GROMACS .gro file of C-alpha atoms in nm:
model
  237
    1MET     CA    1   0.389   0.832   0.083
    2ALA     CA    2   0.559   1.092   0.227
    3MET     CA    3   0.285   1.275   0.485
    4LYS     CA    4   0.210   1.516   0.731
    5THR     CA    5   0.344   1.334   1.019
    6TYR     CA    6   0.734   1.344   0.851
    7CYS     CA    7   0.686   1.744   0.795
    8ALA     CA    8   0.547   1.799   1.135
    9TYR     CA    9   0.845   1.563   1.249
   10ALA     CA   10   1.084   1.801   1.023
   11LEU     CA   11   0.958   2.088   1.178
   12GLU     CA   12   1.035   1.945   1.533
   13CYS     CA   13   1.390   1.889   1.391
   14PHE     CA   14   1.430   2.241   1.238
   15MET     CA   15   1.295   2.396   1.549
   16ALA     CA   16   1.514   2.242   1.772
   17TYR     CA   17   1.798   2.358   1.592
   18LEU     CA   18   1.704   2.702   1.542
   19THR     CA   19   1.634   2.756   1.898
   20GLY     CA   20   1.911   2.523   2.055
   21ASN     CA   21   1.689   2.281   2.242
   22ALA     CA   22   1.835   1.965   2.331
   23THR     CA   23   1.551   1.748   2.349
   24GLN     CA   24   1.257   1.725   2.049
   25LEU     CA   25   0.959   1.483   1.995
   26SER     CA   26   1.063   1.131   1.824
   27LEU     CA   27   0.946   1.043   1.491
   28ALA     CA   28   0.683   0.763   1.679
   29SER     CA   29   0.562   1.033   1.926
   30VAL     CA   30   0.519   1.291   1.687
   31SER     CA   31   0.305   1.027   1.461
   32GLN     CA   32   0.088   0.932   1.745
   33LEU     CA   33   0.024   1.277   1.854
   34TRP     CA   34  -0.046   1.378   1.503
   35ASP     CA   35  -0.317   1.108   1.438
   36LYS     CA   36  -0.475   1.188   1.792
   37TYR     CA   37  -0.476   1.544   1.695
   38ASN     CA   38  -0.665   1.517   1.365
   39ASP     CA   39  -0.892   1.264   1.516
   40TYR     CA   40  -0.699   0.954   1.308
   41MET     CA   41  -0.890   1.115   1.015
   42TYR     CA   42  -0.538   1.112   0.824
   43LEU     CA   43  -0.393   0.769   0.709
   44THR     CA   44  -0.155   0.646   0.956
   45SER     CA   45   0.195   0.742   0.832
   46PRO     CA   46   0.452   0.407   0.792
   47LEU     CA   47   0.774   0.473   1.005
   48GLU     CA   48   0.962   0.221   0.761
   49VAL     CA   49   0.991   0.305   0.387
   50PRO     CA   50   1.162   0.087   0.126
   51THR     CA   51   1.526   0.039   0.085
   52GLY     CA   52   1.655   0.278  -0.160
   53ALA     CA   53   1.387   0.560  -0.146
   54MET     CA   54   1.477   0.860  -0.226
   55LEU     CA   55   1.401   1.191   0.057
   56PHE     CA   56   1.369   1.516  -0.072
   57ILE     CA   57   1.299   1.848   0.167
   58TRP     CA   58   1.279   2.181   0.115
   59TYR     CA   59   1.166   2.497   0.262
   60VAL     CA   60   0.974   2.767   0.109
   61ASN     CA   61   0.881   3.138   0.254
   62SER     CA   62   0.574   3.391   0.140
   63THR     CA   63   0.858   3.634   0.191
   64ASN     CA   64   1.124   3.530  -0.037
   65PRO     CA   65   0.853   3.263  -0.266
   66HIS     CA   66   1.141   3.197  -0.572
   67ILE     CA   67   1.417   3.094  -0.337
   68ARG     CA   68   1.420   2.723  -0.287
   69ASP     CA   69   1.716   2.495  -0.189
   70VAL     CA   70   1.623   2.122  -0.221
   71LYS     CA   71   1.856   1.850  -0.070
   72ALA     CA   72   1.783   1.488  -0.082
   73THR     CA   73   1.887   1.151   0.025
   74ILE     CA   74   1.892   0.807  -0.066
   75GLN     CA   75   1.706   0.609   0.221
   76THR     CA   76   1.960   0.352   0.358
   77THR     CA   77   1.918   0.427   0.732
   78VAL     CA   78   1.586   0.446   0.965
   79LEU     CA   79   1.348   0.692   0.840
   80ASP     CA   80   1.371   0.919   1.175
   81CYS     CA   81   1.761   0.992   1.090
   82ALA     CA   82   1.708   1.056   0.703
   83ILE     CA   83   1.429   1.336   0.807
   84LYS     CA   84   1.626   1.484   1.056
   85THR     CA   85   1.931   1.506   0.879
   86VAL     CA   86   1.816   1.609   0.540
   87ALA     CA   87   1.560   1.881   0.719
   88LEU     CA   88   1.898   2.040   0.874
   89ARG     CA   89   2.079   2.012   0.535
   90SER     CA   90   1.795   2.197   0.386
   91ILE     CA   91   1.814   2.498   0.613
   92ASN     CA   92   1.860   2.814   0.396
   93PRO     CA   93   1.959   3.121   0.609
   94TYR     CA   94   1.800   3.378   0.364
   95ILE     CA   95   1.434   3.246   0.450
   96CYS     CA   96   1.471   3.019   0.747
   97THR     CA   97   1.546   3.244   1.029
   98LEU     CA   98   1.332   3.337   1.347
   99ASP     CA   99   1.192   3.679   1.236
  100GLN     CA  100   1.081   3.513   0.941
  101LEU     CA  101   0.877   3.176   1.076
  102GLN     CA  102   0.504   3.322   1.046
  103GLY     CA  103   0.572   3.265   0.632
  104LEU     CA  104   0.756   2.938   0.649
  105GLU     CA  105   0.645   2.576   0.532
  106VAL     CA  106   0.831   2.279   0.486
  107LYS     CA  107   0.780   2.038   0.164
  108MET     CA  108   0.903   1.709   0.115
  109MET     CA  109   0.863   1.416  -0.140
  110LEU     CA  110   0.943   1.043  -0.047
  111LEU     CA  111   1.036   0.910  -0.370
  112HIS     CA  112   0.978   0.513  -0.424
  113ASN     CA  113   0.884   0.230  -0.665
  114PHE     CA  114   1.138   0.261  -0.923
  115THR     CA  115   1.106   0.074  -1.230
  116ARG     CA  116   1.387  -0.101  -1.396
  117ALA     CA  117   1.535   0.095  -1.728
  118SER     CA  118   1.367   0.127  -2.030
  119ARG     CA  119   1.453   0.255  -2.378
  120ASN     CA  120   1.077   0.282  -2.418
  121PRO     CA  121   1.045   0.675  -2.353
  122MET     CA  122   0.650   0.607  -2.323
  123ALA     CA  123   0.674   0.352  -2.059
  124TRP     CA  124   0.527   0.559  -1.815
  125GLU     CA  125   0.209   0.664  -1.643
  126PHE     CA  126   0.132   1.036  -1.669
  127GLY     CA  127  -0.035   1.186  -1.398
  128LEU     CA  128   0.105   0.900  -1.140
  129GLN     CA  129   0.473   0.869  -1.215
  130GLY     CA  130   0.772   1.089  -1.248
  131ILE     CA  131   1.054   1.012  -1.487
  132ARG     CA  132   1.434   1.040  -1.485
  133VAL     CA  133   1.578   1.038  -1.821
  134THR     CA  134   1.965   0.920  -1.905
  135LEU     CA  135   2.130   0.986  -2.218
  136ASP     CA  136   2.476   0.862  -2.338
  137PHE     CA  137   2.588   1.195  -2.392
  138PRO     CA  138   2.873   1.286  -2.150
  139SER     CA  139   2.827   1.564  -1.934
  140THR     CA  140   3.178   1.573  -1.755
  141GLN     CA  141   3.520   1.516  -1.880
  142ARG     CA  142   3.513   1.208  -1.749
  143GLY     CA  143   3.253   1.073  -1.993
  144TRP     CA  144   2.986   1.017  -1.750
  145LYS     CA  145   2.630   0.963  -1.887
  146THR     CA  146   2.419   1.240  -1.816
  147TYR     CA  147   2.041   1.258  -1.661
  148LYS     CA  148   1.761   1.488  -1.544
  149GLY     CA  149   1.427   1.412  -1.386
  150TYR     CA  150   1.097   1.569  -1.276
  151SER     CA  151   0.861   1.424  -0.977
  152PRO     CA  152   0.468   1.399  -1.056
  153TYR     CA  153   0.395   1.743  -0.836
  154GLU     CA  154   0.709   1.907  -1.114
  155ILE     CA  155   0.530   1.792  -1.387
  156ARG     CA  156   0.194   1.921  -1.284
  157GLU     CA  157   0.370   2.215  -1.131
  158LEU     CA  158   0.518   2.314  -1.467
  159GLY     CA  159   0.194   2.275  -1.671
  160PHE     CA  160   0.279   1.992  -1.859
  161VAL     CA  161  -0.026   1.819  -2.075
  162ASP     CA  162   0.097   1.482  -2.211
  163LYS     CA  163   0.406   1.228  -2.182
  164PRO     CA  164   0.602   1.311  -2.509
  165SER     CA  165   0.613   1.719  -2.409
  166VAL     CA  166   0.831   1.596  -2.057
  167VAL     CA  167   1.052   1.365  -2.238
  168ALA     CA  168   1.130   1.597  -2.514
  169THR     CA  169   1.179   1.887  -2.263
  170LEU     CA  170   1.410   1.669  -2.046
  171VAL     CA  171   1.603   1.546  -2.389
  172ARG     CA  172   1.638   1.929  -2.477
  173CYS     CA  173   1.738   2.045  -2.142
  174LEU     CA  174   2.035   1.745  -2.116
  175LEU     CA  175   2.196   1.801  -2.459
  176GLY     CA  176   2.173   2.191  -2.490
  177SER     CA  177   2.294   2.307  -2.783
  178ALA     CA  178   2.349   1.994  -2.921
  179ALA     CA  179   1.969   1.861  -2.943
  180SER     CA  180   1.833   1.861  -3.292
  181LEU     CA  181   1.467   1.943  -3.400
  182ASN     CA  182   1.333   1.603  -3.349
  183TRP     CA  183   1.385   1.470  -2.982
  184VAL     CA  184   1.320   1.124  -3.091
  185GLU     CA  185   1.603   1.097  -3.335
  186ASP     CA  186   1.803   1.246  -3.023
  187TRP     CA  187   1.649   0.962  -2.817
  188GLU     CA  188   1.771   0.718  -3.076
  189ARG     CA  189   2.115   0.870  -3.087
  190TYR     CA  190   2.200   0.880  -2.734
  191LYS     CA  191   2.068   0.573  -2.635
  192GLY     CA  192   1.781   0.771  -2.406
  193GLU     CA  193   1.683   0.511  -2.112
  194ILE     CA  194   1.397   0.624  -1.866
  195VAL     CA  195   1.290   0.530  -1.504
  196ALA     CA  196   1.015   0.602  -1.361
  197PHE     CA  197   0.868   0.614  -0.997
  198GLU     CA  198   0.629   0.753  -0.771
  199GLY     CA  199   0.615   1.013  -0.462
  200GLU     CA  200   0.398   1.334  -0.410
  201ALA     CA  201   0.487   1.669  -0.248
  202VAL     CA  202   0.329   1.713   0.103
  203GLY     CA  203   0.362   2.048   0.340
  204MET     CA  204   0.295   2.184   0.650
  205SER     CA  205   0.335   2.565   0.754
  206TYR     CA  206   0.507   2.664   1.080
  207CYS     CA  207   0.154   2.838   1.188
  208ASN     CA  208  -0.029   2.485   1.145
  209TRP     CA  209   0.263   2.307   1.336
  210VAL     CA  210   0.257   2.551   1.615
  211ALA     CA  211  -0.095   2.512   1.635
  212TRP     CA  212  -0.017   2.114   1.663
  213LYS     CA  213   0.274   2.158   1.902
  214GLU     CA  214   0.092   2.374   2.161
  215TRP     CA  215  -0.173   2.102   2.179
  216ALA     CA  216   0.042   1.796   2.192
  217VAL     CA  217   0.292   1.896   2.492
  218MET     CA  218  -0.056   1.928   2.711
  219GLN     CA  219  -0.103   1.542   2.634
  220PRO     CA  220  -0.007   1.292   2.870
  221GLU     CA  221   0.201   1.092   2.607
  222ALA     CA  222   0.422   1.426   2.556
  223ARG     CA  223   0.489   1.434   2.917
  224ARG     CA  224   0.668   1.100   2.913
  225HIS     CA  225   1.043   1.089   2.910
  226GLU     CA  226   1.068   0.825   2.626
  227ALA     CA  227   0.854   1.058   2.425
  228TYR     CA  228   1.144   1.235   2.354
  229GLU     CA  229   1.496   1.203   2.195
  230ASN     CA  230   1.847   1.374   2.160
  231ALA     CA  231   1.791   1.631   1.922
  232ARG     CA  232   2.143   1.583   1.761
  233GLU     CA  233   2.168   1.184   1.750
  234GLY     CA  234   2.078   0.982   1.441
  235ILE     CA  235   2.236   1.278   1.236
  236PHE     CA  236   2.445   1.105   0.935
  237TYR     CA  237   2.607   1.322   0.712
   0.00000   0.00000   0.00000
């Protein structure tokens, strides 16, 4: 569900913060101008998402490709506030600087359509869904269950070829040295449960955003006062 419009708005928030601007284009204005810029060839991005969706945002930079600081929030408020907040939380001072903007790219995922927990480790669709595995294996002294997951994007990025290999890797990561040679036995022993979800990663480079923004500010829609919002308003922590 995350689309280019959301990335453009995230960069709008990021640049307002980085340059100290007091105002920025609102999400509704960005959505309207982005669609116009692309001659409505892209699907219009919804400005509301299901309650409980999880938003992830991170920045990457070609100058430091291995640095990634991912932040997330459960979507419990309006989308523009969520994007603005997570976009600013995710700023990494090592790669998000004025002198490194040419190599900067923002990426995000909006995870949604979470299924009910299932004891069947194969109860998900490879290639479409990501998964979160939970084991009844205390990870802290408080005795909490431990969990770990991969998004559909991460499953492809890591080169998995089938469902068993994904689940087996997650089980072994969770158990560490306590893992046996048979992940299926570990799954039963520690009462494994799986939750599946959907959500793809999208991204936008700073250079593409600049090309759009230079065009956008010349449009009549961007010259109206109501097209803008307070750059700091609506941020929650």
